[in-house]
PDB file of C-alpha atoms in Angstrom:
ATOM      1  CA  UNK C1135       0.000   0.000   0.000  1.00  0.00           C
ATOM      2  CA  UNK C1136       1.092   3.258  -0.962  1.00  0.00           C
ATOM      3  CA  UNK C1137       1.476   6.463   1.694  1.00  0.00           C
ATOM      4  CA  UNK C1138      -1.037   8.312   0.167  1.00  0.00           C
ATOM      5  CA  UNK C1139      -4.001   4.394   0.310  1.00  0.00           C
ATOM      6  CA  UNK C1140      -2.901   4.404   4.624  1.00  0.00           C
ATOM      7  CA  UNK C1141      -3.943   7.892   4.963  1.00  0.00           C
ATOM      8  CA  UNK C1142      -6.965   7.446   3.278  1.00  0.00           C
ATOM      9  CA  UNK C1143      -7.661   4.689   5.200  1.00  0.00           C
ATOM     10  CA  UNK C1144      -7.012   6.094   8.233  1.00  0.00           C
ATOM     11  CA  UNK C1145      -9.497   9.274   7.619  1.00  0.00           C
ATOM     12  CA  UNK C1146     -12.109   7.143   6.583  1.00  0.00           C
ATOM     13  CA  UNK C1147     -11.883   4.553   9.847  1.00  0.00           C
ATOM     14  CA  UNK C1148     -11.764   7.804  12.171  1.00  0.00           C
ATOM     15  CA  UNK C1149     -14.563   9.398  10.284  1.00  0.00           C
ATOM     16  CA  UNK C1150     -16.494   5.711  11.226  1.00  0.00           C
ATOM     17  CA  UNK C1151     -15.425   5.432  14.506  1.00  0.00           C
ATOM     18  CA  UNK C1152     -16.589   9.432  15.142  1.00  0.00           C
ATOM     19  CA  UNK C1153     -19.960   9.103  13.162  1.00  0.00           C
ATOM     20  CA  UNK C1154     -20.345   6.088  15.426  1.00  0.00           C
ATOM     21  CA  UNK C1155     -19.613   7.566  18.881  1.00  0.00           C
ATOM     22  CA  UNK C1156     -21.419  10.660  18.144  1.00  0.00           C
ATOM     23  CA  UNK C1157     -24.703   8.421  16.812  1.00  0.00           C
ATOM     24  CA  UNK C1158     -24.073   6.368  20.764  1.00  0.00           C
ATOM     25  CA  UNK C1159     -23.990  10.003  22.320  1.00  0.00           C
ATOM     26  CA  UNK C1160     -26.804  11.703  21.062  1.00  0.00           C
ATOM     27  CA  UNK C1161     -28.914   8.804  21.564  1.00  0.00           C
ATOM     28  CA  UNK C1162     -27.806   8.895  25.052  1.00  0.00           C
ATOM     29  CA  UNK C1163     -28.985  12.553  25.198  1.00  0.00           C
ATOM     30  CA  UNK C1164     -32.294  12.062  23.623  1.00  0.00           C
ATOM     31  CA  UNK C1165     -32.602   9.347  26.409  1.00  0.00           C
ATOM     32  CA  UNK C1166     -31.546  11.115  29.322  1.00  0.00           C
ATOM     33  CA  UNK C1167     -33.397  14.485  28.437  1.00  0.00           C
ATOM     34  CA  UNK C1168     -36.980  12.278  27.981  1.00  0.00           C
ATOM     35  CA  UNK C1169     -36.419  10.330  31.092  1.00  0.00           C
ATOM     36  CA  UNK C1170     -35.520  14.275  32.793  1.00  0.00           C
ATOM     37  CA  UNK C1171     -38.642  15.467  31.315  1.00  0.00           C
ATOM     38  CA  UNK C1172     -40.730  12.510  32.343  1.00  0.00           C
ATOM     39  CA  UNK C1173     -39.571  12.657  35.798  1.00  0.00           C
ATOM     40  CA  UNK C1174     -39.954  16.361  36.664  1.00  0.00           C
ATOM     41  CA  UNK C1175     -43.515  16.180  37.961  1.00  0.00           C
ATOM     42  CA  UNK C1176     -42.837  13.680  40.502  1.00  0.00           C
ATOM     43  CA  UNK C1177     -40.014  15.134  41.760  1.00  0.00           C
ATOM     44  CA  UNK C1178     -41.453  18.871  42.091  1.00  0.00           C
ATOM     45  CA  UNK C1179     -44.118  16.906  44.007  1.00  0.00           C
ATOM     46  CA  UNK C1180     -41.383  15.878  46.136  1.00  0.00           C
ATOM     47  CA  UNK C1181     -39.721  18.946  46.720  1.00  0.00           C
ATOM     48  CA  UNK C1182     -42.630  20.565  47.308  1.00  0.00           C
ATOM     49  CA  UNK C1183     -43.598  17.706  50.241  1.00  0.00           C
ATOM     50  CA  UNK C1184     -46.823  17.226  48.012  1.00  0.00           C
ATOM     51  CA  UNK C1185     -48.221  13.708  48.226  1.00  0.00           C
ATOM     52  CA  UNK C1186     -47.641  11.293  45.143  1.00  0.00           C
ATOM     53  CA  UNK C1187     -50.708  10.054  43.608  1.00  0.00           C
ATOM     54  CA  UNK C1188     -50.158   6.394  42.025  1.00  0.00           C
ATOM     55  CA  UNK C1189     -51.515   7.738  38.455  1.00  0.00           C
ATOM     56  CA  UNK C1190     -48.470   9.788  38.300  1.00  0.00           C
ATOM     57  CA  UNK C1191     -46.572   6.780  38.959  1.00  0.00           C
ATOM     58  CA  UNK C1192     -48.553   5.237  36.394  1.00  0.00           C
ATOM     59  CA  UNK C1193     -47.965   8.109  33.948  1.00  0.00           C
ATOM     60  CA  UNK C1194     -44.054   7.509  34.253  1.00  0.00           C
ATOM     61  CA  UNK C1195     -44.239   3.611  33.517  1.00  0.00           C
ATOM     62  CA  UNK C1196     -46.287   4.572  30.463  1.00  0.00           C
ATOM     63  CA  UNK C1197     -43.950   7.643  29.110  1.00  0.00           C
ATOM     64  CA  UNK C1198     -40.398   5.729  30.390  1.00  0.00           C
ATOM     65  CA  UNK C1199     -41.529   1.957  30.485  1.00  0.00           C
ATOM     66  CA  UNK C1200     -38.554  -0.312  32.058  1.00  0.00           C
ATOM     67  CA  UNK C1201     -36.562   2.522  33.033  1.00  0.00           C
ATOM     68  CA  UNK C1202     -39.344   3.838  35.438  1.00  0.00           C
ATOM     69  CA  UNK C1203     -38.847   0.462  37.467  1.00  0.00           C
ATOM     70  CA  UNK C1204     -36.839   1.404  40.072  1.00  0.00           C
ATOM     71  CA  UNK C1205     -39.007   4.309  40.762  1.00  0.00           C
ATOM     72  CA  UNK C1206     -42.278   2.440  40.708  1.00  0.00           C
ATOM     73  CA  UNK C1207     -40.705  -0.499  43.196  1.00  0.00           C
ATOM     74  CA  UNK C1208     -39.867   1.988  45.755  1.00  0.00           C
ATOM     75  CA  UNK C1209     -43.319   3.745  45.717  1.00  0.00           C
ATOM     76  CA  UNK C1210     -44.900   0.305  45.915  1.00  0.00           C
ATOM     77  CA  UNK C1211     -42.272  -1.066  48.725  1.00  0.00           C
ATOM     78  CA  UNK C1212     -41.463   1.850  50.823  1.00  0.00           C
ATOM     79  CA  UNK C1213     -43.213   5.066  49.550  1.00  0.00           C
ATOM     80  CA  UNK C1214     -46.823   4.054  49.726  1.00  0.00           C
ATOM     81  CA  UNK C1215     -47.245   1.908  53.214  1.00  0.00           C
ATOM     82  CA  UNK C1216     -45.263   4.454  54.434  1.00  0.00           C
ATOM     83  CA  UNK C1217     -47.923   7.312  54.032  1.00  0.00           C
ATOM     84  CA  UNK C1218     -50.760   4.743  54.865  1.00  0.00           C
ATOM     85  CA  UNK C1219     -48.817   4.827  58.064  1.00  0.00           C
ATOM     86  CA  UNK C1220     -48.478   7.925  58.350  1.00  0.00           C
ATOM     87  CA  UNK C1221     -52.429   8.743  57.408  1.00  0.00           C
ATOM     88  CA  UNK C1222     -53.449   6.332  60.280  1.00  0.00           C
ATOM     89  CA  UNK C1223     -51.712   8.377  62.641  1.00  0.00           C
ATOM     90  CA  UNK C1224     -54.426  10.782  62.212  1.00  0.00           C
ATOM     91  CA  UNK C1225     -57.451  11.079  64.683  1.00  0.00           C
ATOM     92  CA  UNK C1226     -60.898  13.066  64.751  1.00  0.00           C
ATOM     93  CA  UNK C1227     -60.075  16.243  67.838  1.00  0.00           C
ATOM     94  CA  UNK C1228     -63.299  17.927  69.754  1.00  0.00           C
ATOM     95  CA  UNK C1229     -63.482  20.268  66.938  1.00  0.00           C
ATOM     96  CA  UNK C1230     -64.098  17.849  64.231  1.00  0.00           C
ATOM     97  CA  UNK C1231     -60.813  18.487  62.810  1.00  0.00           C
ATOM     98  CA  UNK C1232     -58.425  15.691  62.141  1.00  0.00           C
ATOM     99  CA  UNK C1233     -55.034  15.971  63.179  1.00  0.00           C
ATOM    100  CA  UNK C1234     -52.288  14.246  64.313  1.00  0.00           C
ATOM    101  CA  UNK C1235     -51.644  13.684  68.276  1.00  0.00           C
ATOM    102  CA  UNK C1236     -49.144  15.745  69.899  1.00  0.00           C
ATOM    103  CA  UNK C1237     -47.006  12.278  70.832  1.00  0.00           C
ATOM    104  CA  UNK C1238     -47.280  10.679  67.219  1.00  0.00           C
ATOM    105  CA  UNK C1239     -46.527  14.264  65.637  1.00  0.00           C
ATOM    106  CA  UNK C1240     -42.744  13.202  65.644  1.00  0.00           C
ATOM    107  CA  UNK C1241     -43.224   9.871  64.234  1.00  0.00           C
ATOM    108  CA  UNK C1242     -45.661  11.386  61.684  1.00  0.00           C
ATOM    109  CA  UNK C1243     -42.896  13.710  59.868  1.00  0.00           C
ATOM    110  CA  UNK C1244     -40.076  11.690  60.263  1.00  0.00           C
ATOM    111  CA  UNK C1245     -42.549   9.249  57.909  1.00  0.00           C
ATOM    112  CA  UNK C1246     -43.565  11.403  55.810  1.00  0.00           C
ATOM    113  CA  UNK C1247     -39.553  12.377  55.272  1.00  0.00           C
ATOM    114  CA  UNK C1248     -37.875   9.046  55.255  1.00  0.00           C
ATOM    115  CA  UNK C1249     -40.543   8.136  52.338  1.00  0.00           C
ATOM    116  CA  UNK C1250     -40.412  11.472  50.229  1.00  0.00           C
ATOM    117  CA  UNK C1251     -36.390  11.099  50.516  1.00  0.00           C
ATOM    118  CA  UNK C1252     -36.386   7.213  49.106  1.00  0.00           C
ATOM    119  CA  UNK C1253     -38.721   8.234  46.517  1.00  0.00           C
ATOM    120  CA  UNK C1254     -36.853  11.475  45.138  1.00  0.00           C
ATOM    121  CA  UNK C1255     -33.439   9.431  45.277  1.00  0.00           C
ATOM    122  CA  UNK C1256     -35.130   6.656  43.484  1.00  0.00           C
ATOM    123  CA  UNK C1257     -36.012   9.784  40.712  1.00  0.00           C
ATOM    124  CA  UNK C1258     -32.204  11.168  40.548  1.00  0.00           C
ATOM    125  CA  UNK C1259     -31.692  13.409  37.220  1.00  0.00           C
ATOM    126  CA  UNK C1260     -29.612  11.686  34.810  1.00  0.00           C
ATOM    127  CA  UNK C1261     -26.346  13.172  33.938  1.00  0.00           C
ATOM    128  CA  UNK C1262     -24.315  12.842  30.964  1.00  0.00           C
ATOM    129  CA  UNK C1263     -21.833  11.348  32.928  1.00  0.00           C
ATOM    130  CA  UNK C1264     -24.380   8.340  33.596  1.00  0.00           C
ATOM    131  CA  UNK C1265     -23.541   6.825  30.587  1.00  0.00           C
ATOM    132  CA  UNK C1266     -19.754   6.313  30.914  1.00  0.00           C
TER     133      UNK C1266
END
C-alpha cells in the first residue's frame, strides 16, 4: 500500500469510529433528556412535600416503560405503606378536625420524610456522565 491508500484509510476509519460515537452520544442525550422530562412532575411533588398520587406513577411507567422500574418499586415497597402509616396516625379532635396527636406528631414527619427522601433518590436526574 502506498502512503497516500494508509492515509486514506485512516481518515475514513476515524470518520467511522466518530460518526459512530457521536450516533451512541446523542442517543444517550435524547434518552436522558426524555427520562428528565418525564420525571420532573414527581419530583417537584417531592420537593414541594406534596403527596404522590399512584396515576403519576402510572404516567411515568407509560412515558419511560422499564426505566421507570426502580421508581415504581420503591413507591410500591417503601413510599406508599409508608404514608398509609403515616395517614393512620391521624385522629378526629373535639373540633371535628383531624389531626395528628401531639405524641405521634414526631413519628408522623419523620414518615412522611424518610418516604419522600427514598422516593426522590429513586427519581435522581440523569447526567451525561451516567452513561460512561
Amino acid at each position: 500500500m502506498s502512503d497516500l491508500e494508509v492515509r486514506i484509510l485512516i481518515a475514513l476509519v476515524s470518520l467511522l469510529i466518530g460518526v459512530i460515537v457521536g450516533h451512541f452520544l446523542a442517543l444517550g442525550r435524547d434518552i436522558r433528556s426524555e427520562y428528565n422530562t418525564a420525571i420532573t412532575p414527581l419530583r417537584d411533588k417531592l420537593i414541594k412535600e406534596e403527596n404522590v398520587s399512584e396515576s403519576l406513577i402510572k404516567d411515568l411507567e407509560v412515558n419511560l416503560g422499564s426505566q421507570s422500574k426502580k421508581i415504581a418499586s420503591v413507591y410500591t415497597n417503601d413510599y406508599k405503606p409508608a404514608i398509609e402509616k403515616a395517614n393512620k396516625m391521624y385522629l378526629v379532635n373535639d373540633a371535628g378536625y383531624m389531626c395528628v396527636p401531639e405524641e405521634k406528631e414526631e413519628e408522623h414527619d419523620l414518615l412522611l420524610k424518610e418516604a419522600n427522601t427514598k422516593l426522590l433518590n429513586a427519581a435522581k436526574r440523569k447526567l451525561w456522565l451516567n452513561y460512561f
